[in-house]
mmCIF file of C-alpha atoms and ligand atoms in Angstrom:
data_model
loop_
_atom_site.group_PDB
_atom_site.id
_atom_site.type_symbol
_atom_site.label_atom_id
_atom_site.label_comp_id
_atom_site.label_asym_id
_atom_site.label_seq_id
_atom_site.Cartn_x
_atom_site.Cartn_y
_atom_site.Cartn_z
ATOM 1 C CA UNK A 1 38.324 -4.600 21.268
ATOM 2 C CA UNK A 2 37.501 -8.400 20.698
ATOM 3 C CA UNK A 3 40.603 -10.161 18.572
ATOM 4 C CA UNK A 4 38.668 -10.947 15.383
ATOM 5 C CA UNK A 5 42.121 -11.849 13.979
ATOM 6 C CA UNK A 6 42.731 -14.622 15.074
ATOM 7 C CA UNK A 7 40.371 -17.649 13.447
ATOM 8 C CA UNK A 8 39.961 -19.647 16.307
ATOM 9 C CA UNK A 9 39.967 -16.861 18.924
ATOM 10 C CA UNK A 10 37.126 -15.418 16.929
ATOM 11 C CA UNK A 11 34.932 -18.992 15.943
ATOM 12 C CA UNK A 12 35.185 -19.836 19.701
ATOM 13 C CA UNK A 13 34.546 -16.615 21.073
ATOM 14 C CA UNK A 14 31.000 -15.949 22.196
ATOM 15 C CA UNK A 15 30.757 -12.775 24.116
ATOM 16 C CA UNK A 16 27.873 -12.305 26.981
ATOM 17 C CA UNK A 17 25.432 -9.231 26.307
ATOM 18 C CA UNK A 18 27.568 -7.556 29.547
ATOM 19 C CA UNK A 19 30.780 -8.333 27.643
ATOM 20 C CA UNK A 20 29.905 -6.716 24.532
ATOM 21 C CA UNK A 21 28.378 -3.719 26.384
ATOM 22 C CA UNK A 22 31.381 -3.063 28.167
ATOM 23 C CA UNK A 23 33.202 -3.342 25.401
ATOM 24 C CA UNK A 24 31.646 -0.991 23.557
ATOM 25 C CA UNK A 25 31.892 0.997 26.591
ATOM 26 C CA UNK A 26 35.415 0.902 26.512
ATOM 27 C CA UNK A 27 35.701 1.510 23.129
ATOM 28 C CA UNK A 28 33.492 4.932 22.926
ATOM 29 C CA UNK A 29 35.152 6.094 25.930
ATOM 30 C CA UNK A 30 38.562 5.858 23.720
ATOM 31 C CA UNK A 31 36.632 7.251 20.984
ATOM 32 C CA UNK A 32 35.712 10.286 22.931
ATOM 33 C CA UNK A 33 39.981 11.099 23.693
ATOM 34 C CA UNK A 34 40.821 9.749 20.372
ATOM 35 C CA UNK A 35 38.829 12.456 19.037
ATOM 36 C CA UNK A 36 40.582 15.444 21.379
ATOM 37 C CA UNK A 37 44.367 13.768 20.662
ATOM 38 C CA UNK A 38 43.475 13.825 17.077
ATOM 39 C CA UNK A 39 44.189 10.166 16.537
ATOM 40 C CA UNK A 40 42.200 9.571 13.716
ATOM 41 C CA UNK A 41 43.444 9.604 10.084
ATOM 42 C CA UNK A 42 42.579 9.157 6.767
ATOM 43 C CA UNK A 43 43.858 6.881 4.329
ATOM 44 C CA UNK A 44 43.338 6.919 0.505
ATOM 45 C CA UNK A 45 41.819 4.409 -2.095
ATOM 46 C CA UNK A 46 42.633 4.922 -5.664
ATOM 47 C CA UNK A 47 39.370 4.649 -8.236
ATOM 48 C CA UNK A 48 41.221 3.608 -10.879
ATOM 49 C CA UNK A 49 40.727 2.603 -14.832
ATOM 50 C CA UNK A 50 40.910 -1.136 -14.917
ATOM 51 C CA UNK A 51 42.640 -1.178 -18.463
ATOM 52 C CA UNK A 52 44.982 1.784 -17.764
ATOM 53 C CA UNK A 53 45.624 1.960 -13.976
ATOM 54 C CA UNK A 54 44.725 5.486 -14.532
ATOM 55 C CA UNK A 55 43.509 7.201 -11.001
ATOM 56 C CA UNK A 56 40.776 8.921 -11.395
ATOM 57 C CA UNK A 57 39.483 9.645 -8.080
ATOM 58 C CA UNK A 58 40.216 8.438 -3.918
ATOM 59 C CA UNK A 59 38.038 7.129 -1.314
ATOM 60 C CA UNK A 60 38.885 8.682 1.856
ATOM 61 C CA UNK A 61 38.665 5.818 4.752
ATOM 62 C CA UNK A 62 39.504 6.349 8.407
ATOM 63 C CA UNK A 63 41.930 4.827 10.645
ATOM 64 C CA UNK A 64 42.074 5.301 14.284
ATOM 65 C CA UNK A 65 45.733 5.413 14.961
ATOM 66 C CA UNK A 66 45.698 4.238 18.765
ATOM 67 C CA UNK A 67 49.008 4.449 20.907
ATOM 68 C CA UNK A 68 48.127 1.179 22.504
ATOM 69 C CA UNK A 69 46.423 -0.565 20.028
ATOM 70 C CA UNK A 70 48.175 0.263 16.900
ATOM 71 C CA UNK A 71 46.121 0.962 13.450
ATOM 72 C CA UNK A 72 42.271 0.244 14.270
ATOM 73 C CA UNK A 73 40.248 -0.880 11.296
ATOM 74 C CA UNK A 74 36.778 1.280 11.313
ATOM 75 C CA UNK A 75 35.148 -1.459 11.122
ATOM 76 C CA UNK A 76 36.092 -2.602 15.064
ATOM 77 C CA UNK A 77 35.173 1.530 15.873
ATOM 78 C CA UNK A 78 32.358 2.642 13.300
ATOM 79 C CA UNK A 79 29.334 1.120 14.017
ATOM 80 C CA UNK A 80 30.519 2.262 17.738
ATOM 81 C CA UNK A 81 30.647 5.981 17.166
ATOM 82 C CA UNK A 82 27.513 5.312 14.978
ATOM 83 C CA UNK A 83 25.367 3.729 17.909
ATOM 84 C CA UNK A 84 26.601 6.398 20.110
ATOM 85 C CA UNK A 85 26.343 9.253 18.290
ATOM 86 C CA UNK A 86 29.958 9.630 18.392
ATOM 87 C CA UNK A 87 30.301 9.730 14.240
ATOM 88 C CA UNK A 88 28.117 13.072 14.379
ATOM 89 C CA UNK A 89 31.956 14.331 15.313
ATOM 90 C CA UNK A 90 33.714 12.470 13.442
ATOM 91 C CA UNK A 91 31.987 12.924 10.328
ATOM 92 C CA UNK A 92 32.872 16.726 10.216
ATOM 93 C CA UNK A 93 36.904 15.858 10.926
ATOM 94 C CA UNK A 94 36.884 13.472 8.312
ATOM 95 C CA UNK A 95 35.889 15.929 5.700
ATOM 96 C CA UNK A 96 37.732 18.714 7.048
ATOM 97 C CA UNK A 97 41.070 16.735 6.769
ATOM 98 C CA UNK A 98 39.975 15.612 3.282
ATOM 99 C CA UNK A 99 39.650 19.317 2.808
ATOM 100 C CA UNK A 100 42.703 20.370 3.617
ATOM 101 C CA UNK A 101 44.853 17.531 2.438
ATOM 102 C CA UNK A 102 43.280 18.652 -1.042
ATOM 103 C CA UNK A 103 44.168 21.651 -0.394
ATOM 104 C CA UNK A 104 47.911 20.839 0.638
ATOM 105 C CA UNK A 105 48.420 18.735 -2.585
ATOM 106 C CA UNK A 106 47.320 21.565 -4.448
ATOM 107 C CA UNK A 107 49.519 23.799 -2.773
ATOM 108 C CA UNK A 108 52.762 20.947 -3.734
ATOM 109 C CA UNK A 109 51.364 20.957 -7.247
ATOM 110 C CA UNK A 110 50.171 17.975 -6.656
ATOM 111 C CA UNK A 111 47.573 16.535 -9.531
ATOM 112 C CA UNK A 112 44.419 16.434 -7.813
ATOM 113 C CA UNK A 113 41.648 13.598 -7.956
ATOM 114 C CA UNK A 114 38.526 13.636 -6.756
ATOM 115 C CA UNK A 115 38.094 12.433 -2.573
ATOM 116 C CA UNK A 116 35.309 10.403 -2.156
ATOM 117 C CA UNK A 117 34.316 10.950 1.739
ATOM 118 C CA UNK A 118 31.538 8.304 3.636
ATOM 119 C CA UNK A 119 28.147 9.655 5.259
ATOM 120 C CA UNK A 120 26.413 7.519 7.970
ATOM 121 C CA UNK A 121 23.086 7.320 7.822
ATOM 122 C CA UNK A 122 23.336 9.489 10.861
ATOM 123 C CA UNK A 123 24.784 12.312 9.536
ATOM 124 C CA UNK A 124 23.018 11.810 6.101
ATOM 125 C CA UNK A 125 19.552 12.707 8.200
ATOM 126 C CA UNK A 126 21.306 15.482 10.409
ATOM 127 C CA UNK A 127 19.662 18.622 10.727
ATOM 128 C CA UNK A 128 21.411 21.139 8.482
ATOM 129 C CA UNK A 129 23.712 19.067 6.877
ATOM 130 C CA UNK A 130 24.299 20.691 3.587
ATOM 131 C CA UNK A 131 25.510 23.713 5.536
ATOM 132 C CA UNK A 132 27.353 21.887 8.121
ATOM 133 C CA UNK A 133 28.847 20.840 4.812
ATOM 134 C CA UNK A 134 29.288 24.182 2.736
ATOM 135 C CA UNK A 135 30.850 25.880 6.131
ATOM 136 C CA UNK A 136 33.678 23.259 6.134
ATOM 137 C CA UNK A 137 34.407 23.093 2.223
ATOM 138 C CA UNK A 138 34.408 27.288 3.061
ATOM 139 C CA UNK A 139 36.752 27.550 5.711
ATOM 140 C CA UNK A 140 39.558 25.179 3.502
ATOM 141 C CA UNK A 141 39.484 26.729 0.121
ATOM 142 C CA UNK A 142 38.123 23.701 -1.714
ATOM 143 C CA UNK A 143 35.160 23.526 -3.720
ATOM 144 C CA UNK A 144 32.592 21.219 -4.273
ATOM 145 C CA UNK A 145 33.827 19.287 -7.776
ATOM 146 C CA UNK A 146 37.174 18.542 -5.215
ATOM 147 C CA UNK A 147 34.303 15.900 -3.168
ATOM 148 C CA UNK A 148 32.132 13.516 -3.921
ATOM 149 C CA UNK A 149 29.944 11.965 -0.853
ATOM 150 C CA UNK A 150 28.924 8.464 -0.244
ATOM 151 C CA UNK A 151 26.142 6.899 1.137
ATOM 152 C CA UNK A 152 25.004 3.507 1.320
ATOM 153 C CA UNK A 153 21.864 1.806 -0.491
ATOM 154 C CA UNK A 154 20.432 1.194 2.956
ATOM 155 C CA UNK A 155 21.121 4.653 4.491
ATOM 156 C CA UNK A 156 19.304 6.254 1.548
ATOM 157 C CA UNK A 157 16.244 4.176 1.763
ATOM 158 C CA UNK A 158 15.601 4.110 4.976
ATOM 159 C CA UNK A 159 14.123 7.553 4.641
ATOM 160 C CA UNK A 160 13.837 7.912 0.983
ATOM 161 C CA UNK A 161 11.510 10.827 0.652
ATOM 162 C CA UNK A 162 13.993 13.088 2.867
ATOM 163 C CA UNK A 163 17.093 11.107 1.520
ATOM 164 C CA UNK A 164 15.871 12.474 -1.976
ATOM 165 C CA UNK A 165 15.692 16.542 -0.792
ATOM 166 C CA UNK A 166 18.808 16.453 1.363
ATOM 167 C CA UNK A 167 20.838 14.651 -1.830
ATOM 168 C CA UNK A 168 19.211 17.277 -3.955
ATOM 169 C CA UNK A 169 20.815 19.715 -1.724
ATOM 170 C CA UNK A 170 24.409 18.576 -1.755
ATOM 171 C CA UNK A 171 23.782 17.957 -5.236
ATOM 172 C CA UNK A 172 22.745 21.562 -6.331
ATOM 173 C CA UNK A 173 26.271 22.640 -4.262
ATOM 174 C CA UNK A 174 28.033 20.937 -6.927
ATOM 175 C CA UNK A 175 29.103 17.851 -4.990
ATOM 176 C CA UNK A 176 28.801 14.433 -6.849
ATOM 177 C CA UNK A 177 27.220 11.468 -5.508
ATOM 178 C CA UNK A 178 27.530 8.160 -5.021
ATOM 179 C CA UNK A 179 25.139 5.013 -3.264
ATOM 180 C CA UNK A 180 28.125 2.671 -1.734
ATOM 181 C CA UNK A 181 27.092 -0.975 -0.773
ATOM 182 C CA UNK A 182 24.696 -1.329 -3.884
ATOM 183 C CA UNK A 183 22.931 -4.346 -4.426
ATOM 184 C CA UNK A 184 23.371 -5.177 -0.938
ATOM 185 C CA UNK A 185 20.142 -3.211 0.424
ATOM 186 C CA UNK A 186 16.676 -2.964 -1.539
ATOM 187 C CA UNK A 187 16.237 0.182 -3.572
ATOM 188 C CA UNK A 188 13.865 0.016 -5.648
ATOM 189 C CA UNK A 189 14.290 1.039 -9.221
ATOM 190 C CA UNK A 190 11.458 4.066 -8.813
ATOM 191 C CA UNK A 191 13.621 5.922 -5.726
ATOM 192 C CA UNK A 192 16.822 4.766 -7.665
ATOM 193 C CA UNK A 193 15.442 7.178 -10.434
ATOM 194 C CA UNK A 194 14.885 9.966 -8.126
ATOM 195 C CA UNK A 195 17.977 9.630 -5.820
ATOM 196 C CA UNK A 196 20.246 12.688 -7.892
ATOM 197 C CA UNK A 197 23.415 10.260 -8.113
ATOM 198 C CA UNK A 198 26.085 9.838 -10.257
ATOM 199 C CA UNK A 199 27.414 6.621 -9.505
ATOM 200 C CA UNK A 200 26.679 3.056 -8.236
ATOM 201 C CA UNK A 201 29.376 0.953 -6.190
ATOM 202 C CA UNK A 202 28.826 -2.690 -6.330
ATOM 203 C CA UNK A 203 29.152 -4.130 -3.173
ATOM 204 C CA UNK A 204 32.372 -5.960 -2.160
ATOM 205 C CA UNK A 205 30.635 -9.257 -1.634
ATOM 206 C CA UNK A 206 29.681 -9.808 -5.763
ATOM 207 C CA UNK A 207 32.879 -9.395 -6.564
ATOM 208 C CA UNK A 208 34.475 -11.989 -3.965
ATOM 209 C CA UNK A 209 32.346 -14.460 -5.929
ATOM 210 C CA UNK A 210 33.673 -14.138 -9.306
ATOM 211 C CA UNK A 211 36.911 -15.679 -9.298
ATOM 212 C CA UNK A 212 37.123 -17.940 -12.492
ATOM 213 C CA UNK A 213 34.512 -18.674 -15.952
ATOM 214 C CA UNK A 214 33.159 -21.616 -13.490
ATOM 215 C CA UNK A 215 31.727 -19.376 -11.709
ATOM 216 C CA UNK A 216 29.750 -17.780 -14.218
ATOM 217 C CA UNK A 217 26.649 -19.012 -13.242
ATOM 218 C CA UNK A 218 26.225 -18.041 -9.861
ATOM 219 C CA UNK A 219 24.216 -15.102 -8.878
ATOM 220 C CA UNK A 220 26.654 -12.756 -8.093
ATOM 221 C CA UNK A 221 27.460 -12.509 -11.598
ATOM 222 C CA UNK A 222 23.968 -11.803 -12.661
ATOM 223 C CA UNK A 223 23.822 -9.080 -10.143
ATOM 224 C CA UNK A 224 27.167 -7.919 -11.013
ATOM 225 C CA UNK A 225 25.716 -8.164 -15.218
ATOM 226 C CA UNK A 226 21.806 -6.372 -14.018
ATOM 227 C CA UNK A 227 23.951 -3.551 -12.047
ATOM 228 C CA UNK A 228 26.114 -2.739 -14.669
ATOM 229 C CA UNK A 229 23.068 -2.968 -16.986
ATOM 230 C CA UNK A 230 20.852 -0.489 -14.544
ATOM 231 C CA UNK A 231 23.943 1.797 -15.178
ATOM 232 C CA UNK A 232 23.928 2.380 -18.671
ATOM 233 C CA UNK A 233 20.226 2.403 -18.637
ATOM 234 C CA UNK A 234 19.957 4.924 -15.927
ATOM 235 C CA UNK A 235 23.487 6.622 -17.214
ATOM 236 C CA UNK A 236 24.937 6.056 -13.453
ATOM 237 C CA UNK A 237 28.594 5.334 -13.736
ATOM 238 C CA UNK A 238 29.488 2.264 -12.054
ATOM 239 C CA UNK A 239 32.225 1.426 -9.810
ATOM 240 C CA UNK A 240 33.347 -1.999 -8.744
ATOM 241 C CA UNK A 241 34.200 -2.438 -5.382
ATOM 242 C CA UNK A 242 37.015 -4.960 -3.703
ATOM 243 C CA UNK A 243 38.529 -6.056 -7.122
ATOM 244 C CA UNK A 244 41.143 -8.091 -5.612
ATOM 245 C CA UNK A 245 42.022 -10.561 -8.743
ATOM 246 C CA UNK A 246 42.864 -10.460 -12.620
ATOM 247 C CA UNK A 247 39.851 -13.151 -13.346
ATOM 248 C CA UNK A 248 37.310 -10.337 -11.312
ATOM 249 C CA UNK A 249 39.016 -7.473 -13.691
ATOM 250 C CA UNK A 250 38.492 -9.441 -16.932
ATOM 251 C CA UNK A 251 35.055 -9.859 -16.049
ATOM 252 C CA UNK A 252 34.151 -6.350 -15.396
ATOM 253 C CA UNK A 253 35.990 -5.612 -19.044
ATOM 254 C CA UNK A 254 34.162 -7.877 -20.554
ATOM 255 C CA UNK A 255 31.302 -6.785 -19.168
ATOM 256 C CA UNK A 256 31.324 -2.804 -20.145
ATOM 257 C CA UNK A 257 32.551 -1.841 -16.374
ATOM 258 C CA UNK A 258 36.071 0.108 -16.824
ATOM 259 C CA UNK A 259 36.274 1.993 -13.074
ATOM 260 C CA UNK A 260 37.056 -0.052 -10.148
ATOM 261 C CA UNK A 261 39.055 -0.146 -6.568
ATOM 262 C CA UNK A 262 40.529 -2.831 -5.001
ATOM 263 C CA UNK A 263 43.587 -4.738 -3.794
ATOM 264 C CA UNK A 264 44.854 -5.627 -7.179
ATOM 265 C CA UNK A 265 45.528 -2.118 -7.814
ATOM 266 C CA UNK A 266 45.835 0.110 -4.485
ATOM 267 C CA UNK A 267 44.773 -0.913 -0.703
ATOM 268 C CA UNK A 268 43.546 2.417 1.302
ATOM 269 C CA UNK A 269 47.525 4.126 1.676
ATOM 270 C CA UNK A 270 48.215 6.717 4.206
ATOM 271 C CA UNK A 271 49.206 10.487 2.576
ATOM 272 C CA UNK A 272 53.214 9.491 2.260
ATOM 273 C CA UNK A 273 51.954 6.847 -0.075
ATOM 274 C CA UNK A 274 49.144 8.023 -1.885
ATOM 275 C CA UNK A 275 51.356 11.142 -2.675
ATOM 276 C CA UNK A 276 53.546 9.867 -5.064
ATOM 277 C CA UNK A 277 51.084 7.808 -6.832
ATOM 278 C CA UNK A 278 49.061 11.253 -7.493
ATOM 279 C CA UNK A 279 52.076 12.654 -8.519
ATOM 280 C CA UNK A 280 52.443 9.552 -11.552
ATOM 281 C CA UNK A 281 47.987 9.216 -11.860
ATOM 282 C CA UNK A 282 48.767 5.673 -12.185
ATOM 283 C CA UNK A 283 49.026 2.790 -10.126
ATOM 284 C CA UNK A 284 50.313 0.268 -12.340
HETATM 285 P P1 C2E B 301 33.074 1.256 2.346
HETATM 286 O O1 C2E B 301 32.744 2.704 2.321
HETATM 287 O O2 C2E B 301 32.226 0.355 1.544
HETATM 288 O O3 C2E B 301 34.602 1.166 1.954
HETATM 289 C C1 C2E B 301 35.162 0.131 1.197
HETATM 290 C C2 C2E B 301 35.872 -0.879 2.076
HETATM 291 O O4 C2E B 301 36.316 -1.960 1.259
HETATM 292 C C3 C2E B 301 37.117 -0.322 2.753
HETATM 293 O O5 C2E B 301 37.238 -0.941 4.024
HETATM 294 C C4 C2E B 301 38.224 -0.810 1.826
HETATM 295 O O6 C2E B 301 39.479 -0.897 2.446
HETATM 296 C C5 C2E B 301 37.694 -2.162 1.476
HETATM 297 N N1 C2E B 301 38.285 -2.690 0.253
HETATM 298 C C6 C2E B 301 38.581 -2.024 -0.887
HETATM 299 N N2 C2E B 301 39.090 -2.837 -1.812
HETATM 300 C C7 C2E B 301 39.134 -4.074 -1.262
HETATM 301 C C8 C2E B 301 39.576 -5.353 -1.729
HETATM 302 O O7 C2E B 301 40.029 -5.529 -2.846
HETATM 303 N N3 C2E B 301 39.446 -6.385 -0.858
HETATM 304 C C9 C2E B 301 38.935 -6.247 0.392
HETATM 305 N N4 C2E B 301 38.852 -7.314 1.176
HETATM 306 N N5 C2E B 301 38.514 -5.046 0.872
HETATM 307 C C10 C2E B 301 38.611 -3.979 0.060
HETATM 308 P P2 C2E B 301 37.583 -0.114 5.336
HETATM 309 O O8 C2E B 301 38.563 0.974 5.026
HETATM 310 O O9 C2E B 301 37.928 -1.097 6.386
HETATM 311 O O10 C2E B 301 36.207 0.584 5.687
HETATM 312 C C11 C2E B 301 35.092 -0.185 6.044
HETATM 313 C C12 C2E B 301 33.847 0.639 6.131
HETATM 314 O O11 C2E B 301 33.930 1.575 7.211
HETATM 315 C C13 C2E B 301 33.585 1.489 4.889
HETATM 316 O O12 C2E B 301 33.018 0.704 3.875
HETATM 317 C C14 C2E B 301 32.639 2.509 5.458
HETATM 318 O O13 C2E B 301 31.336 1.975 5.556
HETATM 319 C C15 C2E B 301 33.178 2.704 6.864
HETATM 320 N N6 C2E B 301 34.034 3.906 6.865
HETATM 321 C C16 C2E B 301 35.354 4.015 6.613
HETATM 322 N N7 C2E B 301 35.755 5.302 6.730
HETATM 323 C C17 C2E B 301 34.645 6.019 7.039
HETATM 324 C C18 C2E B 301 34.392 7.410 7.284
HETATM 325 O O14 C2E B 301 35.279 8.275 7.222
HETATM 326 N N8 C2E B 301 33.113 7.766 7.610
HETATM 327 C C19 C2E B 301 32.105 6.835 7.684
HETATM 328 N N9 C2E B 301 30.880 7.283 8.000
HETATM 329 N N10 C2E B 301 32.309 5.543 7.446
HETATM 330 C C20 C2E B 301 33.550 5.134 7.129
HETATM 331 MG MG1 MG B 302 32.460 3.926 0.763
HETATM 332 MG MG1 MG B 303 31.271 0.067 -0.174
HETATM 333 MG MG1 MG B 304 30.830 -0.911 3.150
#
C-alpha cells in the first residue's frame, strides 16, 4: 500500500505501471486472507437532523482491520477488490454483519436506525442479486425496512435500463434506496424519474466548497441549491454528505436541507461507539 499520508511522500511519488501492478497484487492477495481471517469490519455513520442531532439512520462503511498494517481506509482496498472481483465477496459479508449487528442491538434493546449498506456497480449488475439479497436478510432475522442500499449516480447509469428493473426489485422487497455520489456523475433528469429511489446524497466535494457567505457564488452552491430543489420537486429526500463545518450546516438550513452526515456531528465509529449513541438517538 503506497503512503498517501504523507504530503510529500505522496506529491513526489510517481509509481511505474509494474509498481502499481504489484501493488495491487499484493494488496488482493491480502484481500483474499483478509477475507478467510475475517479482518474486515464495519463502522457506523450517523444520518443525523442538522437542527436536532437526532440520528435517524447509519451508513455502514468498511474497514480492513490488518495485523500489520493497522486500520485500512477502503479507499486504499476498494477499488482493488472491485477490479478484481474480490468485492463480489465482500459485498455479501458486509451486509450479513450489518444484519446481524441489527439484529444484536435489537436483542440489547437497543433503539434501532436504519443501516445504510454500499453496492458496487459490480454487485449492483450481479446475476440474482435481489435473492442473493433476500437469502441473507433471511438467514439473520431482519427485514427489509432495517436496510437501505446505496448506489452511486455513476453505477446506476452506466446500465440504466437494467439499473431501473434490478432497483425495482430490491425496491418491491421493501428495501429503501438511495443514489450516493450525486451530482458527481450525469443522470439525467428522465432516468432520475424512473430510478425507484428515495433519497439523493450530495456528493462530498459541494459541500467542501461552502465554507463562508463569500462563497456563495461559486458553483457548488448552485448545485448544492438545484439538488435540493430536484428533491422537493421529485419528493426525493436529500442527504448532505461530508458536513464537516457550522457555516456548511447553516447553509443547508437555510436552504430547506435538514438530514446530513459528516464530521461535525459523527465520523464512521466502530460498534463500542456507535452503541451508546443509539442508545441516546442523538449525537449532540
Ligand atoms: P461513500 O459511500 O460515499 O461514503 C462516504 C464517505 O465519506 C466515507 O468514507 C465517510 O467516512 C466519508 N465522510 C463522511 N463525512 C465526512 C466528512 O465530514 N468529511 C470527510 N472528509 N469525509 C467524510 P470512507 O468510509 O472512507 O468510504 C469511502 C468509500 O468507500 C465510500 O464512499 C464507498 O464508496 C466505499 N465503501 C465503503 N464501505 C463500503 C462497502 O461496504 N461496500 C462498498 N461497495 N463500498 C464501500
Ligand atoms: Mg455511501
Ligand atoms: Mg457518497
Ligand atoms: Mg463516495
Amino acid at each position: 500500500i503506497a503512503k498517501a499520508d504523507g504530503r510529500h511522500t505522496y506529491r513526489f511519488y510517481t509509481a511505474t505501471l509494474n509498481q502499481q501492478l504489484l501493488e495491487q497484487f499484493q494488496v488482493e492477495q491480502a484481500l483474499r486472507l483478509a477475507i478467510e481471517r475475517q479482518e474486515l469490519v464495519l463502522y457506523y455513520q450517523p444520518r443525523v437532523n442538522i437542527a436536532t442531532g437526532a440520528i435517524l439512520s447509519l451508513e455502514a462503511l468498511v474497514r480492513w482491520n490488518h495485523p500489520e498494517w493497522g486500520l485500512v481506509q477502503p479507499g486504499r482496498f476498494i477499488p482493488i477488490a472491485e477490479a478484481t472481483g474480490l468485492i463480489l465477496q465482500i459485498g455479501p459479508l458486509v451486509l450479513r454483519q450489518a444484519c446481524e449487528q441489527i439484529k444484536l442491538w435489537r436483542a440489547e434493546g437497543v433503539p434501532v436506525v436504519p443501516v445504510a449498506v454500499n453496492l458496487s456497480a459490480n454487485e449492483l449488475y450481479q446475476d440474482n442479486l435481489a435473492q442473493r439479497i433476500q437469502t441473507i436478510v433471511h438467514d439473520t432475522g431482519v427485514t427489509p425496512a432495517d436496510l437501505e442500499f446505496e448506489v452511486t449516480e455513476s453505477a446506476a447509469m452506466h446500465s440504466i435500463e437494467k439499473a431501473v428493473m434490478i432497483l425495482s426489485a430490491l425496491r418491491e422487497q421493501g428495501f429503501s434506496l438511495s443514489l450516493d455520489d450525486f451530482g458527481t456523475g450525469y443522470a439525467s433528469l428522465s432516468y432520475l424519474n424512473r430510478l425507484p429511489v428515495q433519497a439523493l446524497k450530495i456528493d462530498r466535494s459541494f459541500l467542501a466548497e461552502i465554507n463562508s457567505a463569500e462563497d456563495a457564488l461559486t458553483q457548488s452552491v448552485t448545485i448544492v441549491k438545484a439538488i435540493i430543489g430536484l428533491g422537493a420537486n421529485l419528493g426525493l429526500h436529500i442527504i448532505a454528505e461530508g458536513v464537516e463545518t457550522k457555516e456548511q450546516r447553516d447553509f443547508l438550513i437555510n436552504h430547506h436541507c435538514f438530514v446530513a452526515q459528516g464530521y461535525l456531528f459523527a465520523k464512521p465509529l466502530p460498534v463500542d461507539v456507535i452503541t451508546p449513541l443509539l442508545r441516546t438517538g442523538n449525537v449532540l
